[in-house]
JSON list of C-alpha atoms in Angstrom, two decimals:
[
{"chain": "K", "resi": 1, "resn": "MET", "atom": "CA", "xyz": [15.09, -0.32, -12.82]},
{"chain": "K", "resi": 2, "resn": "LYS", "atom": "CA", "xyz": [16.92, -0.60, -9.56]},
{"chain": "K", "resi": 3, "resn": "VAL", "atom": "CA", "xyz": [20.25, -0.22, -11.44]},
{"chain": "K", "resi": 4, "resn": "LEU", "atom": "CA", "xyz": [19.02, 2.71, -13.38]},
{"chain": "K", "resi": 5, "resn": "LEU", "atom": "CA", "xyz": [17.70, 4.36, -10.05]},
{"chain": "K", "resi": 6, "resn": "LEU", "atom": "CA", "xyz": [21.12, 3.87, -8.22]},
{"chain": "K", "resi": 7, "resn": "LEU", "atom": "CA", "xyz": [22.91, 5.09, -11.43]},
{"chain": "K", "resi": 8, "resn": "LEU", "atom": "CA", "xyz": [20.87, 8.17, -11.62]},
{"chain": "K", "resi": 9, "resn": "PHE", "atom": "CA", "xyz": [21.40, 8.86, -7.89]},
{"chain": "K", "resi": 10, "resn": "ALA", "atom": "CA", "xyz": [25.20, 8.40, -8.08]},
{"chain": "K", "resi": 11, "resn": "VAL", "atom": "CA", "xyz": [25.31, 11.09, -11.00]},
{"chain": "K", "resi": 12, "resn": "VAL", "atom": "CA", "xyz": [23.22, 13.44, -9.15]},
{"chain": "K", "resi": 13, "resn": "VAL", "atom": "CA", "xyz": [25.09, 13.02, -6.06]},
{"chain": "K", "resi": 14, "resn": "PHE", "atom": "CA", "xyz": [28.95, 12.75, -7.58]},
{"chain": "K", "resi": 15, "resn": "ILE", "atom": "CA", "xyz": [28.80, 15.02, -10.28]},
{"chain": "K", "resi": 16, "resn": "PRO", "atom": "CA", "xyz": [29.22, 18.66, -9.61]},
{"chain": "K", "resi": 17, "resn": "ASN", "atom": "CA", "xyz": [26.45, 20.64, -10.80]},
{"chain": "K", "resi": 18, "resn": "ASN", "atom": "CA", "xyz": [28.22, 23.18, -12.51]},
{"chain": "K", "resi": 19, "resn": "SER", "atom": "CA", "xyz": [29.76, 20.84, -14.78]},
{"chain": "K", "resi": 20, "resn": "ILE", "atom": "CA", "xyz": [26.57, 20.28, -16.77]},
{"chain": "K", "resi": 21, "resn": "ALA", "atom": "CA", "xyz": [23.75, 22.63, -18.22]},
{"chain": "K", "resi": 22, "resn": "ALA", "atom": "CA", "xyz": [21.55, 23.31, -15.29]},
{"chain": "K", "resi": 23, "resn": "TRP", "atom": "CA", "xyz": [18.52, 22.37, -16.96]},
{"chain": "K", "resi": 24, "resn": "ALA", "atom": "CA", "xyz": [20.23, 18.82, -17.54]},
{"chain": "K", "resi": 25, "resn": "TYR", "atom": "CA", "xyz": [21.13, 18.68, -14.13]},
{"chain": "K", "resi": 26, "resn": "TRP", "atom": "CA", "xyz": [17.83, 19.41, -12.63]},
{"chain": "K", "resi": 27, "resn": "SER", "atom": "CA", "xyz": [16.32, 16.89, -15.35]},
{"chain": "K", "resi": 28, "resn": "LEU", "atom": "CA", "xyz": [18.05, 14.35, -13.76]},
{"chain": "K", "resi": 29, "resn": "PHE", "atom": "CA", "xyz": [16.01, 14.64, -10.48]},
{"chain": "K", "resi": 30, "resn": "VAL", "atom": "CA", "xyz": [12.62, 14.57, -12.40]},
{"chain": "K", "resi": 31, "resn": "LEU", "atom": "CA", "xyz": [13.86, 11.56, -14.31]},
{"chain": "K", "resi": 32, "resn": "MET", "atom": "CA", "xyz": [15.17, 10.05, -11.16]},
{"chain": "K", "resi": 33, "resn": "PHE", "atom": "CA", "xyz": [11.65, 10.55, -9.56]},
{"chain": "K", "resi": 34, "resn": "VAL", "atom": "CA", "xyz": [9.68, 9.25, -12.68]},
{"chain": "K", "resi": 35, "resn": "ILE", "atom": "CA", "xyz": [11.47, 5.92, -12.64]},
{"chain": "K", "resi": 36, "resn": "LEU", "atom": "CA", "xyz": [11.17, 5.57, -8.80]},
{"chain": "K", "resi": 37, "resn": "PHE", "atom": "CA", "xyz": [7.23, 6.00, -9.40]},
{"chain": "K", "resi": 38, "resn": "ILE", "atom": "CA", "xyz": [7.59, 3.47, -12.35]},
{"chain": "K", "resi": 39, "resn": "TYR", "atom": "CA", "xyz": [9.22, 0.98, -10.03]},
{"chain": "K", "resi": 40, "resn": "TYR", "atom": "CA", "xyz": [6.75, 1.39, -7.28]},
{"chain": "K", "resi": 41, "resn": "ARG", "atom": "CA", "xyz": [3.86, 0.72, -9.37]},
{"chain": "K", "resi": 42, "resn": "VAL", "atom": "CA", "xyz": [5.53, -2.10, -11.02]},
{"chain": "K", "resi": 43, "resn": "THR", "atom": "CA", "xyz": [6.52, -3.67, -7.92]},
{"chain": "K", "resi": 44, "resn": "TYR", "atom": "CA", "xyz": [3.60, -3.06, -5.26]},
{"chain": "K", "resi": 45, "resn": "TYR", "atom": "CA", "xyz": [0.77, -1.59, -6.99]},
{"chain": "K", "resi": 46, "resn": "VAL", "atom": "CA", "xyz": [-2.18, -4.09, -7.20]},
{"chain": "K", "resi": 47, "resn": "SER", "atom": "CA", "xyz": [-5.41, -2.82, -9.44]},
{"chain": "K", "resi": 48, "resn": "GLU", "atom": "CA", "xyz": [-8.90, -3.39, -8.59]},
{"chain": "K", "resi": 49, "resn": "ALA", "atom": "CA", "xyz": [-9.03, -5.08, -12.02]},
{"chain": "K", "resi": 50, "resn": "ASN", "atom": "CA", "xyz": [-6.54, -7.51, -11.03]},
{"chain": "K", "resi": 51, "resn": "VAL", "atom": "CA", "xyz": [-8.43, -8.49, -8.10]},
{"chain": "K", "resi": 52, "resn": "LEU", "atom": "CA", "xyz": [-11.60, -9.02, -9.90]},
{"chain": "K", "resi": 53, "resn": "GLU", "atom": "CA", "xyz": [-10.00, -11.66, -11.99]},
{"chain": "K", "resi": 54, "resn": "THR", "atom": "CA", "xyz": [-9.43, -13.88, -9.12]},
{"chain": "K", "resi": 55, "resn": "VAL", "atom": "CA", "xyz": [-12.66, -13.02, -6.98]},
{"chain": "K", "resi": 56, "resn": "GLU", "atom": "CA", "xyz": [-15.96, -14.55, -7.61]},
{"chain": "K", "resi": 57, "resn": "THR", "atom": "CA", "xyz": [-18.27, -12.37, -5.56]},
{"chain": "K", "resi": 58, "resn": "PRO", "atom": "CA", "xyz": [-19.00, -8.65, -6.01]},
{"chain": "K", "resi": 59, "resn": "ILE", "atom": "CA", "xyz": [-16.27, -6.11, -4.39]},
{"chain": "K", "resi": 60, "resn": "ASP", "atom": "CA", "xyz": [-18.20, -3.89, -1.86]},
{"chain": "K", "resi": 61, "resn": "TYR", "atom": "CA", "xyz": [-14.82, -1.86, -1.17]},
{"chain": "K", "resi": 62, "resn": "SER", "atom": "CA", "xyz": [-11.50, -1.77, -2.24]},
{"chain": "K", "resi": 63, "resn": "CYS", "atom": "CA", "xyz": [-8.45, 0.64, -1.38]},
{"chain": "K", "resi": 64, "resn": "PHE", "atom": "CA", "xyz": [-4.51, 0.30, -1.84]},
{"chain": "K", "resi": 65, "resn": "CYS", "atom": "CA", "xyz": [-2.79, 0.07, 1.51]},
{"chain": "K", "resi": 66, "resn": "ALA", "atom": "CA", "xyz": [0.07, -1.68, 3.60]},
{"chain": "K", "resi": 67, "resn": "LYS", "atom": "CA", "xyz": [-0.66, -4.08, 6.34]},
{"chain": "K", "resi": 68, "resn": "VAL", "atom": "CA", "xyz": [1.83, -3.73, 9.41]},
{"chain": "K", "resi": 69, "resn": "PRO", "atom": "CA", "xyz": [2.74, -7.21, 9.84]},
{"chain": "K", "resi": 70, "resn": "PRO", "atom": "CA", "xyz": [2.98, -8.74, 13.49]},
{"chain": "K", "resi": 71, "resn": "MET", "atom": "CA", "xyz": [6.99, -8.68, 13.72]},
{"chain": "K", "resi": 72, "resn": "SER", "atom": "CA", "xyz": [8.54, -5.16, 13.58]},
{"chain": "K", "resi": 73, "resn": "ASN", "atom": "CA", "xyz": [11.40, -6.17, 11.69]},
{"chain": "K", "resi": 74, "resn": "GLU", "atom": "CA", "xyz": [9.36, -7.34, 8.60]},
{"chain": "K", "resi": 75, "resn": "ASP", "atom": "CA", "xyz": [8.42, -4.87, 5.95]},
{"chain": "K", "resi": 76, "resn": "LEU", "atom": "CA", "xyz": [4.87, -3.69, 5.36]},
{"chain": "K", "resi": 77, "resn": "VAL", "atom": "CA", "xyz": [2.74, -5.81, 3.13]},
{"chain": "K", "resi": 78, "resn": "ARG", "atom": "CA", "xyz": [1.88, -3.62, 0.49]},
{"chain": "K", "resi": 79, "resn": "GLY", "atom": "CA", "xyz": [-1.34, -4.40, -1.71]},
{"chain": "K", "resi": 80, "resn": "ARG", "atom": "CA", "xyz": [-4.98, -3.99, -2.12]},
{"chain": "K", "resi": 81, "resn": "MET", "atom": "CA", "xyz": [-7.51, -4.38, 0.69]},
{"chain": "K", "resi": 82, "resn": "VAL", "atom": "CA", "xyz": [-11.01, -5.83, -0.55]},
{"chain": "K", "resi": 83, "resn": "ILE", "atom": "CA", "xyz": [-14.24, -6.13, 1.43]},
{"chain": "K", "resi": 84, "resn": "THR", "atom": "CA", "xyz": [-16.39, -8.56, -0.20]},
{"chain": "K", "resi": 85, "resn": "GLY", "atom": "CA", "xyz": [-19.11, -11.02, 1.14]},
{"chain": "K", "resi": 86, "resn": "GLY", "atom": "CA", "xyz": [-18.52, -10.20, 4.72]},
{"chain": "K", "resi": 87, "resn": "GLN", "atom": "CA", "xyz": [-14.75, -10.92, 4.43]},
{"chain": "K", "resi": 88, "resn": "MET", "atom": "CA", "xyz": [-11.82, -8.53, 4.38]},
{"chain": "K", "resi": 89, "resn": "HIS", "atom": "CA", "xyz": [-9.05, -9.79, 2.07]},
{"chain": "K", "resi": 90, "resn": "LEU", "atom": "CA", "xyz": [-5.50, -8.45, 1.22]},
{"chain": "K", "resi": 91, "resn": "TYR", "atom": "CA", "xyz": [-3.92, -8.85, -2.08]},
{"chain": "K", "resi": 92, "resn": "GLN", "atom": "CA", "xyz": [-0.42, -8.18, -3.27]},
{"chain": "K", "resi": 93, "resn": "LYS", "atom": "CA", "xyz": [1.69, -8.58, -6.34]},
{"chain": "K", "resi": 94, "resn": "GLY", "atom": "CA", "xyz": [2.61, -12.21, -7.16]},
{"chain": "K", "resi": 95, "resn": "ILE", "atom": "CA", "xyz": [4.65, -13.92, -4.77]},
{"chain": "K", "resi": 96, "resn": "LYS", "atom": "CA", "xyz": [5.39, -17.14, -6.77]},
{"chain": "K", "resi": 97, "resn": "LYS", "atom": "CA", "xyz": [6.55, -17.09, -10.40]},
{"chain": "K", "resi": 98, "resn": "GLY", "atom": "CA", "xyz": [3.79, -16.94, -12.59]},
{"chain": "K", "resi": 99, "resn": "GLU", "atom": "CA", "xyz": [1.37, -15.44, -10.13]},
{"chain": "K", "resi": 100, "resn": "LYS", "atom": "CA", "xyz": [-0.14, -12.17, -11.08]},
{"chain": "K", "resi": 101, "resn": "ILE", "atom": "CA", "xyz": [-1.48, -11.42, -7.52]},
{"chain": "K", "resi": 102, "resn": "SER", "atom": "CA", "xyz": [-1.51, -13.47, -4.30]},
{"chain": "K", "resi": 103, "resn": "HIS", "atom": "CA", "xyz": [-3.93, -13.64, -1.65]},
{"chain": "K", "resi": 104, "resn": "VAL", "atom": "CA", "xyz": [-2.11, -12.92, 1.71]},
{"chain": "K", "resi": 105, "resn": "PHE", "atom": "CA", "xyz": [-4.72, -12.08, 4.33]},
{"chain": "K", "resi": 106, "resn": "GLN", "atom": "CA", "xyz": [-8.09, -12.62, 5.31]},
{"chain": "K", "resi": 107, "resn": "ARG", "atom": "CA", "xyz": [-10.43, -11.65, 8.06]},
{"chain": "K", "resi": 108, "resn": "ASP", "atom": "CA", "xyz": [-14.03, -12.26, 8.74]},
{"chain": "K", "resi": 109, "resn": "ILE", "atom": "CA", "xyz": [-15.91, -8.75, 9.27]},
{"chain": "K", "resi": 110, "resn": "SER", "atom": "CA", "xyz": [-17.70, -10.60, 12.35]},
{"chain": "K", "resi": 111, "resn": "GLN", "atom": "CA", "xyz": [-14.59, -10.87, 14.12]},
{"chain": "K", "resi": 112, "resn": "ILE", "atom": "CA", "xyz": [-14.04, -6.98, 13.95]},
{"chain": "K", "resi": 113, "resn": "ALA", "atom": "CA", "xyz": [-15.13, -5.23, 17.08]},
{"chain": "K", "resi": 114, "resn": "ARG", "atom": "CA", "xyz": [-14.52, -1.50, 15.82]},
{"chain": "K", "resi": 115, "resn": "ILE", "atom": "CA", "xyz": [-12.42, 0.46, 13.57]},
{"chain": "K", "resi": 116, "resn": "GLU", "atom": "CA", "xyz": [-10.23, 3.59, 14.62]},
{"chain": "K", "resi": 117, "resn": "THR", "atom": "CA", "xyz": [-7.76, 5.88, 12.88]},
{"chain": "K", "resi": 118, "resn": "GLY", "atom": "CA", "xyz": [-4.24, 6.61, 14.56]},
{"chain": "K", "resi": 119, "resn": "LYS", "atom": "CA", "xyz": [-0.75, 6.09, 14.30]},
{"chain": "K", "resi": 120, "resn": "VAL", "atom": "CA", "xyz": [-0.12, 2.42, 13.37]},
{"chain": "K", "resi": 121, "resn": "VAL", "atom": "CA", "xyz": [3.76, 2.19, 12.70]},
{"chain": "K", "resi": 122, "resn": "GLY", "atom": "CA", "xyz": [6.42, 4.98, 13.38]},
{"chain": "K", "resi": 123, "resn": "LEU", "atom": "CA", "xyz": [4.91, 8.20, 11.86]},
{"chain": "K", "resi": 124, "resn": "ARG", "atom": "CA", "xyz": [2.38, 6.69, 9.54]},
{"chain": "K", "resi": 125, "resn": "HIS", "atom": "CA", "xyz": [-1.16, 6.75, 10.03]},
{"chain": "K", "resi": 126, "resn": "GLY", "atom": "CA", "xyz": [-3.77, 4.53, 8.96]},
{"chain": "K", "resi": 127, "resn": "LEU", "atom": "CA", "xyz": [-6.54, 2.34, 10.40]},
{"chain": "K", "resi": 128, "resn": "ILE", "atom": "CA", "xyz": [-6.89, 0.07, 13.70]},
{"chain": "K", "resi": 129, "resn": "PHE", "atom": "CA", "xyz": [-9.18, -2.84, 13.28]},
{"chain": "K", "resi": 130, "resn": "THR", "atom": "CA", "xyz": [-9.45, -4.24, 17.01]},
{"chain": "K", "resi": 131, "resn": "LEU", "atom": "CA", "xyz": [-11.01, -7.65, 16.85]},
{"chain": "K", "resi": 132, "resn": "THR", "atom": "CA", "xyz": [-13.34, -9.22, 19.42]},
{"chain": "K", "resi": 133, "resn": "ASP", "atom": "CA", "xyz": [-10.53, -11.04, 21.12]},
{"chain": "K", "resi": 134, "resn": "GLY", "atom": "CA", "xyz": [-8.43, -7.95, 21.53]},
{"chain": "K", "resi": 135, "resn": "ARG", "atom": "CA", "xyz": [-5.89, -8.40, 18.98]},
{"chain": "K", "resi": 136, "resn": "GLN", "atom": "CA", "xyz": [-5.54, -5.73, 16.42]},
{"chain": "K", "resi": 137, "resn": "ASP", "atom": "CA", "xyz": [-4.94, -5.64, 12.38]},
{"chain": "K", "resi": 138, "resn": "LEU", "atom": "CA", "xyz": [-3.04, -2.47, 11.44]},
{"chain": "K", "resi": 139, "resn": "PHE", "atom": "CA", "xyz": [-3.20, -0.90, 7.96]},
{"chain": "K", "resi": 140, "resn": "VAL", "atom": "CA", "xyz": [-1.28, 2.24, 6.53]},
{"chain": "K", "resi": 141, "resn": "ILE", "atom": "CA", "xyz": [-3.37, 4.00, 4.36]},
{"chain": "K", "resi": 142, "resn": "THR", "atom": "CA", "xyz": [-2.60, 7.64, 3.12]},
{"chain": "K", "resi": 143, "resn": "ARG", "atom": "CA", "xyz": [-5.82, 9.01, 3.16]},
{"chain": "K", "resi": 144, "resn": "TYR", "atom": "CA", "xyz": [-7.26, 7.00, 6.27]},
{"chain": "K", "resi": 145, "resn": "GLN", "atom": "CA", "xyz": [-9.88, 9.46, 7.33]},
{"chain": "K", "resi": 146, "resn": "LYS", "atom": "CA", "xyz": [-11.72, 9.05, 3.88]},
{"chain": "K", "resi": 147, "resn": "VAL", "atom": "CA", "xyz": [-11.09, 5.42, 3.71]},
{"chain": "K", "resi": 148, "resn": "TYR", "atom": "CA", "xyz": [-12.55, 4.83, 7.38]},
{"chain": "K", "resi": 149, "resn": "ASP", "atom": "CA", "xyz": [-15.62, 6.73, 6.50]},
{"chain": "K", "resi": 150, "resn": "GLU", "atom": "CA", "xyz": [-16.09, 4.74, 3.32]},
{"chain": "K", "resi": 151, "resn": "ILE", "atom": "CA", "xyz": [-15.30, 1.37, 5.06]},
{"chain": "K", "resi": 152, "resn": "VAL", "atom": "CA", "xyz": [-17.81, 2.14, 8.01]},
{"chain": "K", "resi": 153, "resn": "SER", "atom": "CA", "xyz": [-20.38, 3.46, 5.42]},
{"chain": "K", "resi": 154, "resn": "THR", "atom": "CA", "xyz": [-19.91, 0.08, 3.35]},
{"chain": "K", "resi": 155, "resn": "LEU", "atom": "CA", "xyz": [-20.13, -1.98, 6.31]},
{"chain": "K", "resi": 156, "resn": "GLY", "atom": "CA", "xyz": [-23.46, -0.15, 7.58]},
{"chain": "K", "resi": 157, "resn": "TRP", "atom": "CA", "xyz": [-21.79, 0.60, 11.06]},
{"chain": "K", "resi": 158, "resn": "SER", "atom": "CA", "xyz": [-22.13, 3.87, 12.97]},
{"chain": "K", "resi": 159, "resn": "SER", "atom": "CA", "xyz": [-18.78, 5.91, 12.90]},
{"chain": "K", "resi": 160, "resn": "ASN", "atom": "CA", "xyz": [-19.36, 6.48, 16.89]}
]
């Protein structure tokens, strides 16, 4: 998929748009974005059904997000955040060969002092979980305000 994306990008960039039909030229852009979407889904997306196969307790809440790592030179950890049994977990696509998903993060809800929305990395917005010891867990979430309201409601907390 990576090679196909690279080839399509090269064709779009280096072939003059008047050398082929306009519909074919613009179709290459559409094809490139479709392949990019498929690549993203295959590489990063973790469904709730995948998590349900490994979790024994019922899931109270889940959403797709990306955890901001403690070191700024590391990539975001994309996966599914799950709240279940008084704990928050993060699962991502399998790290080891043969693994469908991997458990990469866990936090007791009792360690979370408050939840806020705001900028978490660069221009990306998301949720800021401030812990009782002052540290923070940062998550990039596309619809952060909706997810904030849903998490606060799930936990039975006040949104103030």
